[in-house]
Structure formats: structure tokens, C-alpha cells
PDB file of C-alpha atoms in Angstrom:
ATOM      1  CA  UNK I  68      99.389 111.644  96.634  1.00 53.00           C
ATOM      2  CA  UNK I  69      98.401 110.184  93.280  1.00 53.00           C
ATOM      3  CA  UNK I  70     100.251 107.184  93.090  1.00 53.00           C
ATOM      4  CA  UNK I  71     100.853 107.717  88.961  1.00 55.00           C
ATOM      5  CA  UNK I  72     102.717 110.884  89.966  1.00 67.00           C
ATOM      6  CA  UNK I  73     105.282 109.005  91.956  1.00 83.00           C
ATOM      7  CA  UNK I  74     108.641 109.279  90.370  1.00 94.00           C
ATOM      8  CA  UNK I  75     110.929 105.899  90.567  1.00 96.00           C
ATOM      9  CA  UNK I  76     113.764 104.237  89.936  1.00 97.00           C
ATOM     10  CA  UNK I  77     115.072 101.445  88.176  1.00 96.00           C
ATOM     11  CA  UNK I  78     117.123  98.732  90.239  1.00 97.00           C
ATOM     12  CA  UNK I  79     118.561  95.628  88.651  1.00 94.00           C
ATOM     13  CA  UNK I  80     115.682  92.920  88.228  1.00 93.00           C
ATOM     14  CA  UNK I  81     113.171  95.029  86.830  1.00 94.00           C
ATOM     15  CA  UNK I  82     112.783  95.945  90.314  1.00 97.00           C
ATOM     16  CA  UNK I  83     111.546 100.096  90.426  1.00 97.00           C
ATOM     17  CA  UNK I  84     111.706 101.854  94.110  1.00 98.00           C
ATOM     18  CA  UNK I  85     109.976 105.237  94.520  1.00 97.00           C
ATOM     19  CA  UNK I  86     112.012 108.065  94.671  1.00 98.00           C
ATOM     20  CA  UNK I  87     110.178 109.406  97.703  1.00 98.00           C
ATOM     21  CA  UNK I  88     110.485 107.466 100.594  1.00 97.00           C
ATOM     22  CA  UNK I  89     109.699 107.358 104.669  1.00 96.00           C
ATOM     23  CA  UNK I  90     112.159 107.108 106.981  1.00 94.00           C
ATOM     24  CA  UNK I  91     112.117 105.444 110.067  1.00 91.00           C
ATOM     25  CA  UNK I  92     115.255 105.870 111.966  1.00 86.00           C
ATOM     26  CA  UNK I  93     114.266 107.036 115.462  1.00 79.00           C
ATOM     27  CA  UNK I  94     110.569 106.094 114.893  1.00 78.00           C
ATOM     28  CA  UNK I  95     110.196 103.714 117.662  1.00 79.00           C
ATOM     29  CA  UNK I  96     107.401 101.936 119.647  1.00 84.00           C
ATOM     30  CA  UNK I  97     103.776 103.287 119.580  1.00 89.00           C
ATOM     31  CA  UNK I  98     104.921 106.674 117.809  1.00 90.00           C
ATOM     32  CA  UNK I  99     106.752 104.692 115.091  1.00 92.00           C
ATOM     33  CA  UNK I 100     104.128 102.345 114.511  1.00 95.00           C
ATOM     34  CA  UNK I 101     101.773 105.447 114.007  1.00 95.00           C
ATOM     35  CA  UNK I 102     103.637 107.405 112.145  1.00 94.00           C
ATOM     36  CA  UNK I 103     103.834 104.600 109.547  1.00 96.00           C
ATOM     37  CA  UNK I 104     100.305 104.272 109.531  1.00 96.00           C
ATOM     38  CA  UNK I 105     100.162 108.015 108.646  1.00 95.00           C
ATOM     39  CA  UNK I 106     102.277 108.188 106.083  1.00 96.00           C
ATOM     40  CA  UNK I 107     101.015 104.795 104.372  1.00 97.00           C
ATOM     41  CA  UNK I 108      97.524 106.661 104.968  1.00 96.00           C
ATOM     42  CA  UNK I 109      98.737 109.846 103.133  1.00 95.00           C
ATOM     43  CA  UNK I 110     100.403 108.465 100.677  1.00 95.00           C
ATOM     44  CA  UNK I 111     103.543 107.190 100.911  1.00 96.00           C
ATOM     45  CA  UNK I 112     104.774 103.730  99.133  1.00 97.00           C
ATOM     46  CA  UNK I 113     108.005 103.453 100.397  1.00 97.00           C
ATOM     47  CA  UNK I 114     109.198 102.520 103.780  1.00 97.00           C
ATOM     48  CA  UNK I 115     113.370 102.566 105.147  1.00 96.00           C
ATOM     49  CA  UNK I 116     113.988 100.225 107.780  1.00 96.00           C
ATOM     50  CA  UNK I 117     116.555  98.937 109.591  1.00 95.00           C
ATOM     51  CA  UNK I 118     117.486  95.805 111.865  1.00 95.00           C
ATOM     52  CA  UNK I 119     119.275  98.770 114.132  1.00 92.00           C
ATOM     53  CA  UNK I 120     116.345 100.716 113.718  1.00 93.00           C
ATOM     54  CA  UNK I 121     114.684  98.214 116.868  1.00 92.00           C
ATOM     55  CA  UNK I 122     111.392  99.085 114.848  1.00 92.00           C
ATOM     56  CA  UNK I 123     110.759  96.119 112.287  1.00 95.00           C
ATOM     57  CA  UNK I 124     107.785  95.118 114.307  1.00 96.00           C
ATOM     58  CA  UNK I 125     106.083  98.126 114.424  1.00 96.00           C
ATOM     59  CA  UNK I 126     106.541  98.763 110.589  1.00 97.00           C
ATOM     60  CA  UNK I 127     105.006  95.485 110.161  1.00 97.00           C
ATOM     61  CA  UNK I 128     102.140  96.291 111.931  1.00 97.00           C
ATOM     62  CA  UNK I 129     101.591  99.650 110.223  1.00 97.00           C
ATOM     63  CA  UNK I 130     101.452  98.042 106.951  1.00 97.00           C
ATOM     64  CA  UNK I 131      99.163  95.166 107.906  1.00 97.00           C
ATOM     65  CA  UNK I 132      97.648  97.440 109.729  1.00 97.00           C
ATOM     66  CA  UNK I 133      96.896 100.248 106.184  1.00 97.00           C
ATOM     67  CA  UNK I 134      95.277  97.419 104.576  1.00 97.00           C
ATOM     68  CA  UNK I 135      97.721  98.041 101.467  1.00 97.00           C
ATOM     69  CA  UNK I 136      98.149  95.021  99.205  1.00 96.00           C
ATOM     70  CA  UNK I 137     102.217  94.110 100.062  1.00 96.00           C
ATOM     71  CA  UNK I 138     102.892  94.642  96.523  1.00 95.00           C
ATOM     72  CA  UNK I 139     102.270  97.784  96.652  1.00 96.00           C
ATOM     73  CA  UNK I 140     104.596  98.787  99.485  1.00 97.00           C
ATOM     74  CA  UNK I 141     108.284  99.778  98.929  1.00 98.00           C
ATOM     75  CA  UNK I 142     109.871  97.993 101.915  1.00 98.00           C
ATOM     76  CA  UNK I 143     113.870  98.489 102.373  1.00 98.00           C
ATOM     77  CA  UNK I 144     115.912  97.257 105.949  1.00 97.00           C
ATOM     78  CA  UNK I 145     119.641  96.970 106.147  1.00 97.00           C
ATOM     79  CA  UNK I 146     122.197  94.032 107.966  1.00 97.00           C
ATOM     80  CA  UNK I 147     123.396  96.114 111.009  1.00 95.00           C
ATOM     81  CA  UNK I 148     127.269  95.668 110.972  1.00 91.00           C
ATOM     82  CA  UNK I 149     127.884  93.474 113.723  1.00 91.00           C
ATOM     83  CA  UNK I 150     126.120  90.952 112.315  1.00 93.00           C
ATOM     84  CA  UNK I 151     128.579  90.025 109.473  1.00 92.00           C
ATOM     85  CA  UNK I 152     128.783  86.374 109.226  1.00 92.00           C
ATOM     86  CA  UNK I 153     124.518  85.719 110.319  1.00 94.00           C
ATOM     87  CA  UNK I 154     123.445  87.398 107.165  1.00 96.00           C
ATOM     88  CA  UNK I 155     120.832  84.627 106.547  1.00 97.00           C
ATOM     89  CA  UNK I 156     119.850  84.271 110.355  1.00 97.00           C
ATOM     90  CA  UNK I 157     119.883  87.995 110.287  1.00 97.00           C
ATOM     91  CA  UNK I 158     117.272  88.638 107.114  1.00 98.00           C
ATOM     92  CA  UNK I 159     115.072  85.878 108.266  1.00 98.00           C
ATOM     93  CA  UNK I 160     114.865  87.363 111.263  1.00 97.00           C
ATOM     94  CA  UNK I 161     113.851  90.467 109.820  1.00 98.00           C
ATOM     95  CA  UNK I 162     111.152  89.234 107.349  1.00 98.00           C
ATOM     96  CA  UNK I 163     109.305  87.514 110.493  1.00 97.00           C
ATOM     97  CA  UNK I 164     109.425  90.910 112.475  1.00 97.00           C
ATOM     98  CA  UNK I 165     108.253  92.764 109.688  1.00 97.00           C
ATOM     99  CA  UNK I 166     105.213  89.728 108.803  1.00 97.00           C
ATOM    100  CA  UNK I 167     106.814  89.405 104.946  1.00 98.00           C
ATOM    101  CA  UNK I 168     108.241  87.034 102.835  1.00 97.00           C
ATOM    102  CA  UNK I 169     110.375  89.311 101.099  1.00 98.00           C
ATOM    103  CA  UNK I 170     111.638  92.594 101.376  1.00 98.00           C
ATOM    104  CA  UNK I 171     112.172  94.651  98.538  1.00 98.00           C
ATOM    105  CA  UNK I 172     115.566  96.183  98.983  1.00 98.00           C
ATOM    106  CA  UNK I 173     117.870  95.018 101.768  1.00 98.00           C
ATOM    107  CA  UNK I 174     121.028  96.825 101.995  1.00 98.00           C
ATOM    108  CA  UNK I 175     124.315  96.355 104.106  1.00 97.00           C
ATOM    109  CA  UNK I 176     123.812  99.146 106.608  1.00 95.00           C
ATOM    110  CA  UNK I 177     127.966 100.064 107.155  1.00 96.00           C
ATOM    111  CA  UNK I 178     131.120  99.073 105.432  1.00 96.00           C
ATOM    112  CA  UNK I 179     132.436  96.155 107.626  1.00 93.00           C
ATOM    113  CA  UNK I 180     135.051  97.310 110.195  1.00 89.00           C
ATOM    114  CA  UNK I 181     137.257  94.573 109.168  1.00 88.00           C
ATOM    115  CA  UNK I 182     138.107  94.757 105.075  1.00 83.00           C
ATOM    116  CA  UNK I 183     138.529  91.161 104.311  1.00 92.00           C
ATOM    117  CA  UNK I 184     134.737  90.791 105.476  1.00 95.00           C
ATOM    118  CA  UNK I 185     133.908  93.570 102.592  1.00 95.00           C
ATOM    119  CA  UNK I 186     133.430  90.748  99.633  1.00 97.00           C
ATOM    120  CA  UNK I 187     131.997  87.426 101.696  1.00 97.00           C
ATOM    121  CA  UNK I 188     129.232  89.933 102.644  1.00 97.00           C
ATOM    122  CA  UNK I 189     128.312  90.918  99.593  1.00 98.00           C
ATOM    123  CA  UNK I 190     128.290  87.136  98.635  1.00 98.00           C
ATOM    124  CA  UNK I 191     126.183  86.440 101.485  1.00 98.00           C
ATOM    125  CA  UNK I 192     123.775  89.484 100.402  1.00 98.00           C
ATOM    126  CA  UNK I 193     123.422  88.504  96.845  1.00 98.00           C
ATOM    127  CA  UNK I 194     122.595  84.689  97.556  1.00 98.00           C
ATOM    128  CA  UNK I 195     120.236  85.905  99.993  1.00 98.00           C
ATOM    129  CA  UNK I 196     118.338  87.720  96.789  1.00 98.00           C
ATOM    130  CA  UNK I 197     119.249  85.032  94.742  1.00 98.00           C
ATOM    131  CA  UNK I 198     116.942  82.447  97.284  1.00 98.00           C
ATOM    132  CA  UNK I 199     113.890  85.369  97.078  1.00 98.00           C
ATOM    133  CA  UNK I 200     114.386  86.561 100.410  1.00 98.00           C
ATOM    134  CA  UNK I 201     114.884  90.351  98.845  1.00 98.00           C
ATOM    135  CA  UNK I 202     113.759  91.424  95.515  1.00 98.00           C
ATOM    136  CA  UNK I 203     117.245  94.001  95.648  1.00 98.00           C
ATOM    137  CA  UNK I 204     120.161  94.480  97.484  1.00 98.00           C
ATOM    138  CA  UNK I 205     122.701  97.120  98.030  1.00 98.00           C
ATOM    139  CA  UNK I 206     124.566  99.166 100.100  1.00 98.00           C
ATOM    140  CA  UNK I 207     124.851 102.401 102.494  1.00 98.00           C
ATOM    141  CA  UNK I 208     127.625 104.841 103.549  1.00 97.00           C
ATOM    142  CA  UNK I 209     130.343 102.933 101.276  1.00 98.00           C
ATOM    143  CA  UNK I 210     132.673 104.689  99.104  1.00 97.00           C
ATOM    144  CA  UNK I 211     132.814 104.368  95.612  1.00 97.00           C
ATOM    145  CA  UNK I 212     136.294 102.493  96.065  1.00 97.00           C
ATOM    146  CA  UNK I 213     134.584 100.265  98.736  1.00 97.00           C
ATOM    147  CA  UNK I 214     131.235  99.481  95.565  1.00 98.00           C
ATOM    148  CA  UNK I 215     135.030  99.327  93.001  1.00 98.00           C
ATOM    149  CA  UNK I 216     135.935  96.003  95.374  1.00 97.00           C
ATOM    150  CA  UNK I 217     132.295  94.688  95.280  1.00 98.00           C
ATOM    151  CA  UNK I 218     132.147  95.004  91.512  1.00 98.00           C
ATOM    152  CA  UNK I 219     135.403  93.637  90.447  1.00 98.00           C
ATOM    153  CA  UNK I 220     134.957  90.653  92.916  1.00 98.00           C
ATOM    154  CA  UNK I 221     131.183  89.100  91.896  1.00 98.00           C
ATOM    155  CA  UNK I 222     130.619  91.396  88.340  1.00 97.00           C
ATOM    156  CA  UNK I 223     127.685  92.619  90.672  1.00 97.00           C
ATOM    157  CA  UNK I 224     126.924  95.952  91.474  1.00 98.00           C
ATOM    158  CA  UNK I 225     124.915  97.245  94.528  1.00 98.00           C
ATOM    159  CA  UNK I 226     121.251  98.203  93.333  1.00 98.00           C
ATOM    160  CA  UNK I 227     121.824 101.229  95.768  1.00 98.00           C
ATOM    161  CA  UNK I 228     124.056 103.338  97.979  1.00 98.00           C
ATOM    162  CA  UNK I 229     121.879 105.037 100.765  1.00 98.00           C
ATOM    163  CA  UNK I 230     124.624 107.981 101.907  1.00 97.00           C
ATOM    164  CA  UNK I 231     124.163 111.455 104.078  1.00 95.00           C
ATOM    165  CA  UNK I 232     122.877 113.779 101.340  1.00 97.00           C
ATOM    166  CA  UNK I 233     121.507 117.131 101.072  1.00 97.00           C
ATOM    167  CA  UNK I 234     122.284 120.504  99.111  1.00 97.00           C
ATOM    168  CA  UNK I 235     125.053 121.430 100.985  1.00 96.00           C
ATOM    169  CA  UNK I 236     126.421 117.801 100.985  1.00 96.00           C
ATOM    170  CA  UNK I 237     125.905 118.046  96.914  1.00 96.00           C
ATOM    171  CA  UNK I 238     128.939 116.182  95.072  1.00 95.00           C
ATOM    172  CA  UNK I 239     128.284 115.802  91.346  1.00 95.00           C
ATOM    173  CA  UNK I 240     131.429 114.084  90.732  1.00 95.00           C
ATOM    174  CA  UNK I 241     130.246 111.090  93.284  1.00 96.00           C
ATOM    175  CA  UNK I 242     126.811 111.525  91.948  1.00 96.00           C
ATOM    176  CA  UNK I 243     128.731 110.533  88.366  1.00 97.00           C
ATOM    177  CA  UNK I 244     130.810 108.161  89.869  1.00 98.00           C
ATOM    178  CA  UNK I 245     127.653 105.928  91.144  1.00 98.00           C
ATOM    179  CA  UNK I 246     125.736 106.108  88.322  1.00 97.00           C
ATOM    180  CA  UNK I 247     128.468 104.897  86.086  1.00 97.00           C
ATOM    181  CA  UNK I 248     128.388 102.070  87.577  1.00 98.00           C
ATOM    182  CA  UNK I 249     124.877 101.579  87.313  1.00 97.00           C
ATOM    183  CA  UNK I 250     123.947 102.255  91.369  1.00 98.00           C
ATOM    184  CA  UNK I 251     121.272 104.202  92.216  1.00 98.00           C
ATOM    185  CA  UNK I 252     121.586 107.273  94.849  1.00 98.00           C
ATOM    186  CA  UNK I 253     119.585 107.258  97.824  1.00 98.00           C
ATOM    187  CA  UNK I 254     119.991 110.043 100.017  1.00 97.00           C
ATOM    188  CA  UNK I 255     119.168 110.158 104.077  1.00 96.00           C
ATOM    189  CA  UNK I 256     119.099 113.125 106.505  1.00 93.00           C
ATOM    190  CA  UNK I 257     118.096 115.880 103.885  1.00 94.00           C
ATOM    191  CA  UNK I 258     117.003 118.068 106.341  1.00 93.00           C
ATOM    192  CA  UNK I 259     119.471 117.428 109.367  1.00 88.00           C
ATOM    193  CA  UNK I 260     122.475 118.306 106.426  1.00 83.00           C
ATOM    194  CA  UNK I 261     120.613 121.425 105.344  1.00 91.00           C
ATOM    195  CA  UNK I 262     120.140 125.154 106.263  1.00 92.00           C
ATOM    196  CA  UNK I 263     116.058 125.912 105.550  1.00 95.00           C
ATOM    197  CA  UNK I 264     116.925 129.459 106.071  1.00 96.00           C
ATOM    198  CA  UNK I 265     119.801 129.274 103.268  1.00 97.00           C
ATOM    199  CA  UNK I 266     118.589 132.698 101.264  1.00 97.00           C
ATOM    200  CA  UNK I 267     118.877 130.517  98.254  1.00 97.00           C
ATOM    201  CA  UNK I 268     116.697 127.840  99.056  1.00 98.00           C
ATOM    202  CA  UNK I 269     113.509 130.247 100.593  1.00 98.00           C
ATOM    203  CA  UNK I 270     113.557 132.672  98.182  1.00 98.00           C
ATOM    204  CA  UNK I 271     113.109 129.462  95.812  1.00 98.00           C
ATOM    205  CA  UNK I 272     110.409 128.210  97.888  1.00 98.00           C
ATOM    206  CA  UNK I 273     108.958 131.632  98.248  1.00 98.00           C
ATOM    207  CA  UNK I 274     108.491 131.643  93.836  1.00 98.00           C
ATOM    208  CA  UNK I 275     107.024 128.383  94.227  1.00 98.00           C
ATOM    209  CA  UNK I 276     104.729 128.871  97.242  1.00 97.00           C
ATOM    210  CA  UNK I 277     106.432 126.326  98.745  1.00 97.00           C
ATOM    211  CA  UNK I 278     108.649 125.445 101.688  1.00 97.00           C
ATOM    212  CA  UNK I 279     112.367 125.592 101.982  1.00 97.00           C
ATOM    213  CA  UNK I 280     112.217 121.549 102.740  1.00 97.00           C
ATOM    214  CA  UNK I 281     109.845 120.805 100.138  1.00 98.00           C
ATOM    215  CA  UNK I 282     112.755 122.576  97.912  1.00 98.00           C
ATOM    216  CA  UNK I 283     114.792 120.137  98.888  1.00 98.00           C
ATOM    217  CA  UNK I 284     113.079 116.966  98.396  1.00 97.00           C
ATOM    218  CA  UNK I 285     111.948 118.294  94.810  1.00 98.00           C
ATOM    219  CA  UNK I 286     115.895 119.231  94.331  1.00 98.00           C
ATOM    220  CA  UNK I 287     116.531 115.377  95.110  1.00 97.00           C
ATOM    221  CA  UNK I 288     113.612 113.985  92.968  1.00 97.00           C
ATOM    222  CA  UNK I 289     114.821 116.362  90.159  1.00 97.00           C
ATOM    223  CA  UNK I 290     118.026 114.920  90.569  1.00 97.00           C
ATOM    224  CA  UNK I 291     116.078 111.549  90.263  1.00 96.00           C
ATOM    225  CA  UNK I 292     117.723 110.675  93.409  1.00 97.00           C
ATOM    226  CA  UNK I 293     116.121 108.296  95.851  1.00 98.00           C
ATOM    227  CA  UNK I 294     115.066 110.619  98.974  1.00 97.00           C
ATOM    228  CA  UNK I 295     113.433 109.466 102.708  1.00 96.00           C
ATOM    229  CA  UNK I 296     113.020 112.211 105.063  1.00 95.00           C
ATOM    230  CA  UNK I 297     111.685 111.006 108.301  1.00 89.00           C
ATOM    231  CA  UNK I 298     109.510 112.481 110.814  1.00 88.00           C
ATOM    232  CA  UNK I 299     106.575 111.462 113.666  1.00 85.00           C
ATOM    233  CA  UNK I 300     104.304 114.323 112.866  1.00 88.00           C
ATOM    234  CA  UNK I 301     101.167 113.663 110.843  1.00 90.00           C
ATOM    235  CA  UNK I 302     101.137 117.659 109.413  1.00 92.00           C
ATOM    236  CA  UNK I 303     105.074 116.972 108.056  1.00 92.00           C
ATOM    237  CA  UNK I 304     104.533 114.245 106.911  1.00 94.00           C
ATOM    238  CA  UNK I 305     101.952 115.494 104.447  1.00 95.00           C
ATOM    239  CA  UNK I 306     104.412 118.485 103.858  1.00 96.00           C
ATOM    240  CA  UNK I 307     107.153 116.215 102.984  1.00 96.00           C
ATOM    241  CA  UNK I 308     104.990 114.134 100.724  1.00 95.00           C
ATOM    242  CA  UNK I 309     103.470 117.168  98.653  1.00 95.00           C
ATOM    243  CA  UNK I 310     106.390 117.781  96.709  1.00 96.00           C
ATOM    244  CA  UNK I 311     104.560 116.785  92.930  1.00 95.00           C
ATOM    245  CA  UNK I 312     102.496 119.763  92.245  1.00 94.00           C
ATOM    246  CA  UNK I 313     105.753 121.845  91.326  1.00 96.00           C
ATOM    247  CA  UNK I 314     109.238 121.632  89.704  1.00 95.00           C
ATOM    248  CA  UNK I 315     112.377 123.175  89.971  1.00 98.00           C
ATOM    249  CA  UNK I 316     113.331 125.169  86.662  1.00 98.00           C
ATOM    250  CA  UNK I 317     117.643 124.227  85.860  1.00 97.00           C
ATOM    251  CA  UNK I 318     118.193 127.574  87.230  1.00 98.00           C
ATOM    252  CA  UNK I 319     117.075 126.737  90.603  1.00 98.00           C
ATOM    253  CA  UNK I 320     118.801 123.256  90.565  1.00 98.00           C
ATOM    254  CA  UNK I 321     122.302 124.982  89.611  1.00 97.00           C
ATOM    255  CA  UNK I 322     121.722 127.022  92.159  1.00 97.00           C
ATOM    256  CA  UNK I 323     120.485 125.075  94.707  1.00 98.00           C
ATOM    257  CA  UNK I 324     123.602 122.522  93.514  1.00 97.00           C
ATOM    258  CA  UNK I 325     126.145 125.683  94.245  1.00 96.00           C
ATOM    259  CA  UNK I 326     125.432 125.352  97.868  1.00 96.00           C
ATOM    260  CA  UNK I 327     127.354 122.097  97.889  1.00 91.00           C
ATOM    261  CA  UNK I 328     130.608 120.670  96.360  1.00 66.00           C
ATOM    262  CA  UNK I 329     130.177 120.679  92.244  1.00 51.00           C
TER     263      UNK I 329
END
């Protein structure tokens, strides 16, 4: 993977995350921690964490571990939900598992269960970026009324919303609705959401030479949506990461976009 191929993003702060990312979820222990080597190794310069994860440590490691200066590393975790009100406690504790000073996107994993918690977390989130302890901060599965309250409350808008997304999960008017207000898409479970054998999507991989996933992580990037497919396996993670020696023609992305809500 060159690295000057690497489509990104532009958060608030001048801060720019890759649009291809690694995801962790499920990566645990010994496997985890080698599986981040690997895909730092092949390529990769973005890493999705998560306090609920259990598997800060071990991405820690892995990126000591490449030998990759930290500036060059993408790192994202997420404030698990029941630990609204220990934001602070919560972050430190996550840059000393993970061996950083910073991370570069942290995002509130779920919507608080109670509502009136919804606001004084975001406060909490934003004057943790404001005192350098993340470079971004956002959020994941909220609604777009949910990012609404966030906005008209502090004037700030998440960086991100990481949310289920996939071809069949497609939903241009949210996709609209989000970058309206100036926050980036990130999708997660691209595969899990998606039907590889879908006759659209292989006999679009078939004219590239390609595979029916790769498809769709060069559907997201063409979308310049933020993708992070996960997996343990040293050959898939190379697949998933060779998605830059092709493009999808805006034939193949209305099609592929037909499969889903438009």
C-alpha cells in the first residue's frame, strides 16, 4: 500500500483520517495483537478501537511493536456507554493502555440510555479534545436528530458518526443529512451487512478482476466514506487493503447504491 494513494478525510482541526481503516472489534489477546501487527506491516494507517473492545493493550503493543513513527498512525477508541459521567478517568485510562498521549479520534461509542446525559457528554468529550487528550471527537450509532441536539447545544458538530453501513444498508438521504452538517461517515460491518454473492456486486468484481468485498470497500471509498473492515487473517487483510489499483465507473456505484435504500 503506497501510503500517497491513501484516500482521507477532513475532520475539524485540520485533522485528516484515512478512509481505509482496521477494525478491531473481536480482535482480542495474542490474535488481536497480531493481527495489528499485520495489517500495520501491510499497510494499513488506521486503527478502530474501543474501551469495550478489551483490546487497547494489545493495539498498543502492535504499534510499538511496527516501529511506525505515532504520527503516522490513525488511532480512533470510543467511551463505552456505561461510563457516562468518568469520561476523563475513562480516556486517560485508555491512552495508558494503548502507550499514547493522544488519540486521534475518540468517539462516544452509543447514544446514552438516559437523554438528559446526551449534551453533558458531549461537553465532557469536547473538553477532553480541548485539553489534547484527542486530536477529534465524535460519535457512533446516533441519529441525525440525536448529532441535531449536540449541534444546537455547544455550535459543535461531531467530527464523525461511525454507523452499520454497507450496500444494502445504503441511505443517501442520511448520507446528505450528515454531511450537511459537516460530519464525516464512517461505516462498520461492511461485510457482515452485505451479500458477496449479490449478482450485482460479482459480476462488478468479475469486470474488475476483483472480489465482491473489495467492491465494496472501493464502493465506500468512492463514496469518500470512512470504511474499517476487520479481520484476523493475514491473506484478508491484504485483500481488504488492495482496493487502490481500481475504481468504480458511476454506473457501478448507482448500481451498487440500488441495492440499498436511495
Amino acid at each position: 500500500m503506497d501510503q500517497a494513494d491513501h484516500p482521507t478525510a477532513l475532520l475539524p482541526g485540520d485533522v485528516r483520517i484515512p478512509l481505509l481503516g482496521f477494525g478491531t472489534w473481536q480482535a482480542t489477546g495474542e490474535a488481536g495483537y497480531q493481527a495489528v501487527l499485520a495489517a500495520l506491516d501491510i499497510g494499513y494507517r488506521h486503527i478502530d478501537t474501543a474501551t469495550m473492545y478489551g483490546n487497547e493493550e494489545e493495539v498498543g503493543r502492535a504499534l510499538r511493536d511496527s516501529g511506525l513513527p505515532r504520527e503516522e498512525v490513525f488511532l480512533t477508541t470510543k467511551l463505552p456507554p456505561e461510563r457516562v459521567g468518568r469520561e476523563r478517568e475513562t480516556i486517560e485510562q485508555s491512552l495508558r493502555a494503548l502507550g499514547v498521549d493522544q488519540v486521534d479520534l475518540w468517539l462516544v461509542h452509543w447514544p446514552p440510555s438516559e437523554p438528559g446525559d446526551l449534551i453533558p457528554v458531549w461537553r465532557e468529550m469536547l473538553a477532553a479534545r480541548d485539553a489534547g487528550l484527542a486530536r477529534a471527537v465524535g460519535v457512533s450509532n446516533f441519529s441525525t436528530g440525536q448529532i441535531d441536539e449536540l449541534i444546537q447545544a455547544t455550535q459543535e458538530p461531531p467530527a464523525i458518526n461511525q454507523i452499520k453501513w454497507s450496500p444494502p444498508l445504503y441511505d443517501r438521504q442520511r448520507h446528505l443529512e450528515l454531511r450537511d452538517r459537516g460530519v464525516v461517515l464512517e461505516g462498520y460491518s461492511p461485510f457482515k451487512a452485505s451479500n458477496l454473492s449479490d449478482p450485482v456486486l460479482t459480476r462488478i468484481a468479475a469486470a474488475h478482476e476483483v472480489s465482491p468485498a473489495q467492491v465494496v470497500l472501493r464502493w465506500h471509498l468512492d463514496h469518500e466514506i470512512v470504511v474499517i473492515p476487520k479481520s484476523v487473517t493475514p491473506e484478508r487483510i491484504r485483500a481488504n487493503a488492495d482496493v487502490f489499483g481500481f475504481s468504480l465507473t458511476p454506473e457501478e456505484m448507482r448500481d451498487i447504491d440500488a441495492l440499498g435504500k436511495v
